[in-house]
mmCIF file with all atom_site columns, C-alpha atoms in Angstrom:
data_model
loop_
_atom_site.group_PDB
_atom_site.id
_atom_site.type_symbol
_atom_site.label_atom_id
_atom_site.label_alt_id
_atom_site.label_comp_id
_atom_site.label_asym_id
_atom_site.label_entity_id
_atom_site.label_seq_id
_atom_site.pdbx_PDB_ins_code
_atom_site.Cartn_x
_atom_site.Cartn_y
_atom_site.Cartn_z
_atom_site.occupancy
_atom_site.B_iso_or_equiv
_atom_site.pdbx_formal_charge
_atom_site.auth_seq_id
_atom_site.auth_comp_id
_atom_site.auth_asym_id
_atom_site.auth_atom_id
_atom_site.pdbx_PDB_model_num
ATOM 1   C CA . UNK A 1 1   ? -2.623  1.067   -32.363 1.00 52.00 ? 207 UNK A CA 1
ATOM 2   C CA . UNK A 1 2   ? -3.640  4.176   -31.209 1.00 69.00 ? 208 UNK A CA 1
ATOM 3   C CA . UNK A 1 3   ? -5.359  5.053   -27.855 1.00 83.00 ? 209 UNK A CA 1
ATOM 4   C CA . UNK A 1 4   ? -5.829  1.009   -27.599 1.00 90.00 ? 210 UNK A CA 1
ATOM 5   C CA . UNK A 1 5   ? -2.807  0.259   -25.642 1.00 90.00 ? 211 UNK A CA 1
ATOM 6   C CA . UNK A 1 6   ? -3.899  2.807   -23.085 1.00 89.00 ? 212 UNK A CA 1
ATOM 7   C CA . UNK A 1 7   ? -7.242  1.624   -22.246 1.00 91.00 ? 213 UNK A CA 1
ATOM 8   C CA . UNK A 1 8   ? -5.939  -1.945  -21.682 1.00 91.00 ? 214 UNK A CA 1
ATOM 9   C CA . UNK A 1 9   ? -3.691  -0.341  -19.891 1.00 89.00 ? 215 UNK A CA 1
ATOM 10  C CA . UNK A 1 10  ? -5.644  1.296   -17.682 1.00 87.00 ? 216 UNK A CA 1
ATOM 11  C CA . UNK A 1 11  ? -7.878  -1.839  -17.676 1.00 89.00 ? 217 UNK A CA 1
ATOM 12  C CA . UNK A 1 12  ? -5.152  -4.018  -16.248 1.00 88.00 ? 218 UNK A CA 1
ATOM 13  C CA . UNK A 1 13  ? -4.460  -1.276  -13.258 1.00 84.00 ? 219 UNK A CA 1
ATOM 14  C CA . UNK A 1 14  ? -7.988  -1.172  -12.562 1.00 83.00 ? 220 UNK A CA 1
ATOM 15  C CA . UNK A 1 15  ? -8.435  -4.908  -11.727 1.00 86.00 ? 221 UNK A CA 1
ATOM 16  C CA . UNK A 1 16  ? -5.275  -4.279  -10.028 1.00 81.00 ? 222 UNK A CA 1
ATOM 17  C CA . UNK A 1 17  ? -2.539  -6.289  -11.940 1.00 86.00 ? 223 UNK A CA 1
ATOM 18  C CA . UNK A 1 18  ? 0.722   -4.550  -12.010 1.00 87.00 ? 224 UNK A CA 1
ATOM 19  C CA . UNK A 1 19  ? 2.333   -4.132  -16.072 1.00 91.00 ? 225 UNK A CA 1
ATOM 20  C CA . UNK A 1 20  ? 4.809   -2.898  -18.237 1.00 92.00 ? 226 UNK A CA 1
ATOM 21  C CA . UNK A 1 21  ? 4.592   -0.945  -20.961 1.00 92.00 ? 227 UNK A CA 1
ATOM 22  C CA . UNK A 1 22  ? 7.445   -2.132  -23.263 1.00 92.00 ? 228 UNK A CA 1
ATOM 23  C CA . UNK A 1 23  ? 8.089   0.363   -26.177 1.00 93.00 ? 229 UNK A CA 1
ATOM 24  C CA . UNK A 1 24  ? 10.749  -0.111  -28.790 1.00 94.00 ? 230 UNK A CA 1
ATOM 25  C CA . UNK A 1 25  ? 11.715  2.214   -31.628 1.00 92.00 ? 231 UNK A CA 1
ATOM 26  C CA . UNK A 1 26  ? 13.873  1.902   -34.298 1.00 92.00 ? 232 UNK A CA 1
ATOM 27  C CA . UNK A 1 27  ? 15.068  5.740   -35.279 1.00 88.00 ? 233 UNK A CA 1
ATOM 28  C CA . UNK A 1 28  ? 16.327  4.480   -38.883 1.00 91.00 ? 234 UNK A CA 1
ATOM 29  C CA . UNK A 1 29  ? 12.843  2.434   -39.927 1.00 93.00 ? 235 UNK A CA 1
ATOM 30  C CA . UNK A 1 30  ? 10.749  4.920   -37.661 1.00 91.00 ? 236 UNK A CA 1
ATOM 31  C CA . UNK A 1 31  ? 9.179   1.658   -36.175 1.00 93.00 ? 237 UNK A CA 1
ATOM 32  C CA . UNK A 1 32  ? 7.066   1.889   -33.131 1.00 93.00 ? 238 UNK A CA 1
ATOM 33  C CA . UNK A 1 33  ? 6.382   -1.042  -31.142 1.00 93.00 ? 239 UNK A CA 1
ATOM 34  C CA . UNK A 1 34  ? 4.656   -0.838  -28.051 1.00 93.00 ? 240 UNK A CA 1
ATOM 35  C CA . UNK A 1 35  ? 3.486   -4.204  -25.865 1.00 91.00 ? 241 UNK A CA 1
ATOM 36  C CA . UNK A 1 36  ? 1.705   -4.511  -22.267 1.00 92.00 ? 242 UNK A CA 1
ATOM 37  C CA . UNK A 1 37  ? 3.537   -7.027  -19.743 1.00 91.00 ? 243 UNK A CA 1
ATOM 38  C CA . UNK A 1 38  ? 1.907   -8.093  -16.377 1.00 89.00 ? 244 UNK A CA 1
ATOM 39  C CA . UNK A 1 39  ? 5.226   -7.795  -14.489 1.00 87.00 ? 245 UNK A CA 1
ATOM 40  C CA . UNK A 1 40  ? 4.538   -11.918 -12.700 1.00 85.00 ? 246 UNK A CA 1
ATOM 41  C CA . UNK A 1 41  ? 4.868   -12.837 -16.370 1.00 84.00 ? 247 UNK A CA 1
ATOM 42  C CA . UNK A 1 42  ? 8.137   -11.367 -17.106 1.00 83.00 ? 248 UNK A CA 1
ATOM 43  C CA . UNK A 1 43  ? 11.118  -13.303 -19.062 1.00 86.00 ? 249 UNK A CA 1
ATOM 44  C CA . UNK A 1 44  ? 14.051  -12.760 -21.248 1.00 87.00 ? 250 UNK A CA 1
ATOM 45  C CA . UNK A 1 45  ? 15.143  -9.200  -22.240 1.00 86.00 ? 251 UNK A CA 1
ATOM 46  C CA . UNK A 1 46  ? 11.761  -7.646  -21.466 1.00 86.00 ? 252 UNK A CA 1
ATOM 47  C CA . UNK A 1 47  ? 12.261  -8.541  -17.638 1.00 88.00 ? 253 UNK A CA 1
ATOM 48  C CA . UNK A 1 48  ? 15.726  -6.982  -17.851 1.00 86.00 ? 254 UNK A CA 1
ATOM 49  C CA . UNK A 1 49  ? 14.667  -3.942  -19.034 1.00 87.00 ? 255 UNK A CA 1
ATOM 50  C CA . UNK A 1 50  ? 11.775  -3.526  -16.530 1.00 89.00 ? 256 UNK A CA 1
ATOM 51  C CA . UNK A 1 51  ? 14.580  -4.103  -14.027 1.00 85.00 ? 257 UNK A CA 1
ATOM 52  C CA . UNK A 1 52  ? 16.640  -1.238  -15.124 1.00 85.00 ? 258 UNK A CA 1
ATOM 53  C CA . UNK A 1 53  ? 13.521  0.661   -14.886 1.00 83.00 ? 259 UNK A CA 1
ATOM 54  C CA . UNK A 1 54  ? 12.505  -0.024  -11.781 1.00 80.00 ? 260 UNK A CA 1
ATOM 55  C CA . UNK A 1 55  ? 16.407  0.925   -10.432 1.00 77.00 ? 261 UNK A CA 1
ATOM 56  C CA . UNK A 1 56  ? 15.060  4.233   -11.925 1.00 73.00 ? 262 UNK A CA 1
ATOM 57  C CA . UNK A 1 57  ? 12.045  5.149   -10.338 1.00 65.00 ? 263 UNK A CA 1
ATOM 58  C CA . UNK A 1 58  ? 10.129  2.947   -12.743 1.00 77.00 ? 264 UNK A CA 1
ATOM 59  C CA . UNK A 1 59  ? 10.936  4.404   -16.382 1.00 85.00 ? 265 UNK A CA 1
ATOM 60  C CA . UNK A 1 60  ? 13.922  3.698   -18.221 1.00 87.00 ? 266 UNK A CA 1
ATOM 61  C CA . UNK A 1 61  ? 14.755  4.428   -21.826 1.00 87.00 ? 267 UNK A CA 1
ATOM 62  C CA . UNK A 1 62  ? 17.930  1.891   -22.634 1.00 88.00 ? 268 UNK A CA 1
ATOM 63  C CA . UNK A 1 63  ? 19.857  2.451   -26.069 1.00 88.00 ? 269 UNK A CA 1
ATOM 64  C CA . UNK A 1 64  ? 19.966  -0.869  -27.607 1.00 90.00 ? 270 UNK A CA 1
ATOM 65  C CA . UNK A 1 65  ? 22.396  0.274   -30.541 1.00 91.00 ? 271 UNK A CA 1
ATOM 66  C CA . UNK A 1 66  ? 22.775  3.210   -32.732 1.00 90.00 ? 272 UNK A CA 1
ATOM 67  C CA . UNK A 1 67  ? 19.138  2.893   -34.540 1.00 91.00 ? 273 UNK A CA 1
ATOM 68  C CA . UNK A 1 68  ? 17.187  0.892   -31.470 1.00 92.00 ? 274 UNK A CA 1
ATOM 69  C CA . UNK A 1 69  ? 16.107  1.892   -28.113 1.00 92.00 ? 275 UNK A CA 1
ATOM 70  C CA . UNK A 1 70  ? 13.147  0.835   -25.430 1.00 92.00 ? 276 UNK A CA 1
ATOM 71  C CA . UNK A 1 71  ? 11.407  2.810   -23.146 1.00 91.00 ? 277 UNK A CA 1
ATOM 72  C CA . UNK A 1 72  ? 10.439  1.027   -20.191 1.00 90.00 ? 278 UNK A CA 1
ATOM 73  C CA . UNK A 1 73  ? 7.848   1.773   -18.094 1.00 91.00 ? 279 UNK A CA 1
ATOM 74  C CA . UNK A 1 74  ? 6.814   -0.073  -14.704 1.00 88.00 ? 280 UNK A CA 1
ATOM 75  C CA . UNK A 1 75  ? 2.946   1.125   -13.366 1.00 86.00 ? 281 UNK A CA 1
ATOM 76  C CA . UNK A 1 76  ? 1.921   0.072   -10.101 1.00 78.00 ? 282 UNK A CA 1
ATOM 77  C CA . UNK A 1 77  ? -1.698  -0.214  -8.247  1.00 71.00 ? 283 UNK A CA 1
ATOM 78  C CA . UNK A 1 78  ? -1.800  2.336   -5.697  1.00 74.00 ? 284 UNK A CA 1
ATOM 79  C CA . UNK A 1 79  ? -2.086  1.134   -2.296  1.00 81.00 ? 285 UNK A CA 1
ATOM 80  C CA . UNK A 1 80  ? -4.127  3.994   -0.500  1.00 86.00 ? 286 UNK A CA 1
ATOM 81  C CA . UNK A 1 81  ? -4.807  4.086   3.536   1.00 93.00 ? 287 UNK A CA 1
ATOM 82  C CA . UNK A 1 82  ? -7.441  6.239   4.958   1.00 95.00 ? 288 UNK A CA 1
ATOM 83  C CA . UNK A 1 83  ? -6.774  7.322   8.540   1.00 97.00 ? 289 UNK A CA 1
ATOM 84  C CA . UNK A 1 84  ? -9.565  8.709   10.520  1.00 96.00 ? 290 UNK A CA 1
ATOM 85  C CA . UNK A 1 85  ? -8.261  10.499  13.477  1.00 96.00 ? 291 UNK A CA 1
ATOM 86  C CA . UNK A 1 86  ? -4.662  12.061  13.674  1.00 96.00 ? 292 UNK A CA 1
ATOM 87  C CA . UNK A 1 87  ? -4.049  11.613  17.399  1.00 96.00 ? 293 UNK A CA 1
ATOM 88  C CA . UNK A 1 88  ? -1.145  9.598   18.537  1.00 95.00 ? 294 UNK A CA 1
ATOM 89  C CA . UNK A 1 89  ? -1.903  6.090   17.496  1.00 97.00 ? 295 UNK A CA 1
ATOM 90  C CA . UNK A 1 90  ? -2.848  7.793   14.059  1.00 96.00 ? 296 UNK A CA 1
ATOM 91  C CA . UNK A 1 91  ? 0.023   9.672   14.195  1.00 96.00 ? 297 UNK A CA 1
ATOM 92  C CA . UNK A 1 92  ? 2.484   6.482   14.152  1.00 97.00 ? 298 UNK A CA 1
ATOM 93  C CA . UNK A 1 93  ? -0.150  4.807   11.451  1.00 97.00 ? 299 UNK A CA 1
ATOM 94  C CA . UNK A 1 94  ? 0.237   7.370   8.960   1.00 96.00 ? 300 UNK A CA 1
ATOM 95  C CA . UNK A 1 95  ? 4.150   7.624   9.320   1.00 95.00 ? 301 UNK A CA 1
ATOM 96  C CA . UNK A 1 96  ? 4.463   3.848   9.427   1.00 95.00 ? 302 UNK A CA 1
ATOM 97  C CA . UNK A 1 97  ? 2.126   3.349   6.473   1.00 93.00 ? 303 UNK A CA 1
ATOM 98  C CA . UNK A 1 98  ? 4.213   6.260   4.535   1.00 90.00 ? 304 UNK A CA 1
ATOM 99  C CA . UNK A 1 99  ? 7.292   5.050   4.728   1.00 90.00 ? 305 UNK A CA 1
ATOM 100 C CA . UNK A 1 100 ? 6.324   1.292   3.198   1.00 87.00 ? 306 UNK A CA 1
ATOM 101 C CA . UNK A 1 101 ? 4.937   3.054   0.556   1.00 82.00 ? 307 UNK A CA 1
ATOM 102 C CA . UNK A 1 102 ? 1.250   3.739   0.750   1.00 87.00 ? 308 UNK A CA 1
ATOM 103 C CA . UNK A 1 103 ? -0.779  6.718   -0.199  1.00 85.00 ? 309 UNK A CA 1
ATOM 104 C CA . UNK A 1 104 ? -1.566  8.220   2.909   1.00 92.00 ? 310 UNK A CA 1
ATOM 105 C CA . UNK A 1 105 ? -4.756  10.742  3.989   1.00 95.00 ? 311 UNK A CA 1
ATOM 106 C CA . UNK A 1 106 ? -5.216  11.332  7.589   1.00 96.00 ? 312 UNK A CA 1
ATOM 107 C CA . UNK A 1 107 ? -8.904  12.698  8.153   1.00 96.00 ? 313 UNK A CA 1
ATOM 108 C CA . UNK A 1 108 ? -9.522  14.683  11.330  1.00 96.00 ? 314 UNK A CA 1
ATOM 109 C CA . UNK A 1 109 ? -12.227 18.015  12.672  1.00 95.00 ? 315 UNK A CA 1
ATOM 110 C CA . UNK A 1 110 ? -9.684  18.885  15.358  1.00 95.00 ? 316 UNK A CA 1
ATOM 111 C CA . UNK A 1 111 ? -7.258  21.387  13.709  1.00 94.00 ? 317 UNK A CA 1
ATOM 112 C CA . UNK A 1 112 ? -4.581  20.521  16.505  1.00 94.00 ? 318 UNK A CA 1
ATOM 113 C CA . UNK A 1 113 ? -4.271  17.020  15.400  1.00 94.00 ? 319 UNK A CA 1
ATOM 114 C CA . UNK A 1 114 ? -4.689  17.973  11.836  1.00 93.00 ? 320 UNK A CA 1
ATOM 115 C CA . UNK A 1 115 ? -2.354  19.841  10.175  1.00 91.00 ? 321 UNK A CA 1
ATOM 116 C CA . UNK A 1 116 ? 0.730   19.561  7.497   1.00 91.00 ? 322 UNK A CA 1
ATOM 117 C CA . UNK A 1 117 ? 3.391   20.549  9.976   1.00 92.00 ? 323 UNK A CA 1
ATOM 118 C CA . UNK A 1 118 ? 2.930   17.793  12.344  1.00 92.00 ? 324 UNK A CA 1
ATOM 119 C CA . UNK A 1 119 ? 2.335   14.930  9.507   1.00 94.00 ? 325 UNK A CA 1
ATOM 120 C CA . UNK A 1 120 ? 4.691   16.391  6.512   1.00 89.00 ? 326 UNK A CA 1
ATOM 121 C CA . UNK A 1 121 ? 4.597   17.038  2.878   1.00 88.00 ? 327 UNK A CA 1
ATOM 122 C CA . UNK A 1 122 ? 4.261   12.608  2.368   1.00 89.00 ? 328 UNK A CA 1
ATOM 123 C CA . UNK A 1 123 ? 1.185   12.612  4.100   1.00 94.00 ? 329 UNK A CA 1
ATOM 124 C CA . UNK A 1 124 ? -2.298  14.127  3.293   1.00 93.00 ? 330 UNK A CA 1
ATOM 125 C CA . UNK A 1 125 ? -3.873  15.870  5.932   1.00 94.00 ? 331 UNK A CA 1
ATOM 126 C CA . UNK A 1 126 ? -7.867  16.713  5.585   1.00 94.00 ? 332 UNK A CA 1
ATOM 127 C CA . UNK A 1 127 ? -9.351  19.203  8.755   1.00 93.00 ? 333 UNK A CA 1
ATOM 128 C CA . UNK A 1 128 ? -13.294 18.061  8.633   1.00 90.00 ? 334 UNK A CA 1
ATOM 129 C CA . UNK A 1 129 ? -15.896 16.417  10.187  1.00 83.00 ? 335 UNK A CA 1
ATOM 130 C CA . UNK A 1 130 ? -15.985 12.619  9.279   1.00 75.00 ? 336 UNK A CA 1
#
């Protein structure tokens, strides 16, 4: 198996589908079993154990029984917004945009506008030209 699983992994994120990485281990056996789930394909026990992941910040490793246990892991496509200029309206954009859960950089050469105390630790803040 190897390094396999990662590159389609990694694959699958960067045509932007959203998976699962599903692995189970049996401590008795010393079985490793690890699968890749897009997440809109989801049924039967796999789907309820990326639900208890996602409940948990999108890993969760669930005991099964005394030998078996999954480690669930959720991985999302980053949605990113770039704001150029942190003045009011960009201001509200960058908060707005935060809080719904994008990656947010606010780009701005005016120091005033741009700077980590008026935006926050959520919120990237870049002082340069543009």
């Amino acid at each position: 198996m190897g390094t396999e699983i990662y590159k389609t992994l990694l694959e699958d994120l960067n045509k932007g589908e959203e998976v699962a990485l599903i692995t189970k281990y049996n401590l008795e056996t010393k079985k490793v079993e690890k699968n890749i789930y897009n997440l809109e394909e989801l049924e039967g026990k796999n789907l309820e154990y990326v639900n208890k992941a996602k409940e948990k910040n999108l890993i969760a490793n669930i005991k099964i029984n005394d030998e078996e246990s999954v480690l669930a892991e959720v991985f999302k496509r980053e949605h990113r917004l770039i704001v150029f200029g942190a003045g009011h309206v960009g201001y509200h954009l960058c908060h707005f945009a935060s809080k719904v859960g994008f990656n947010t950089i606010v780009v701005d050469d005016r120091p005033y506008f741009a700077n980590k105390e008026k935006f926050g630790d959520d919120i990237q803040v870049i002082c340069n030209t543009f």
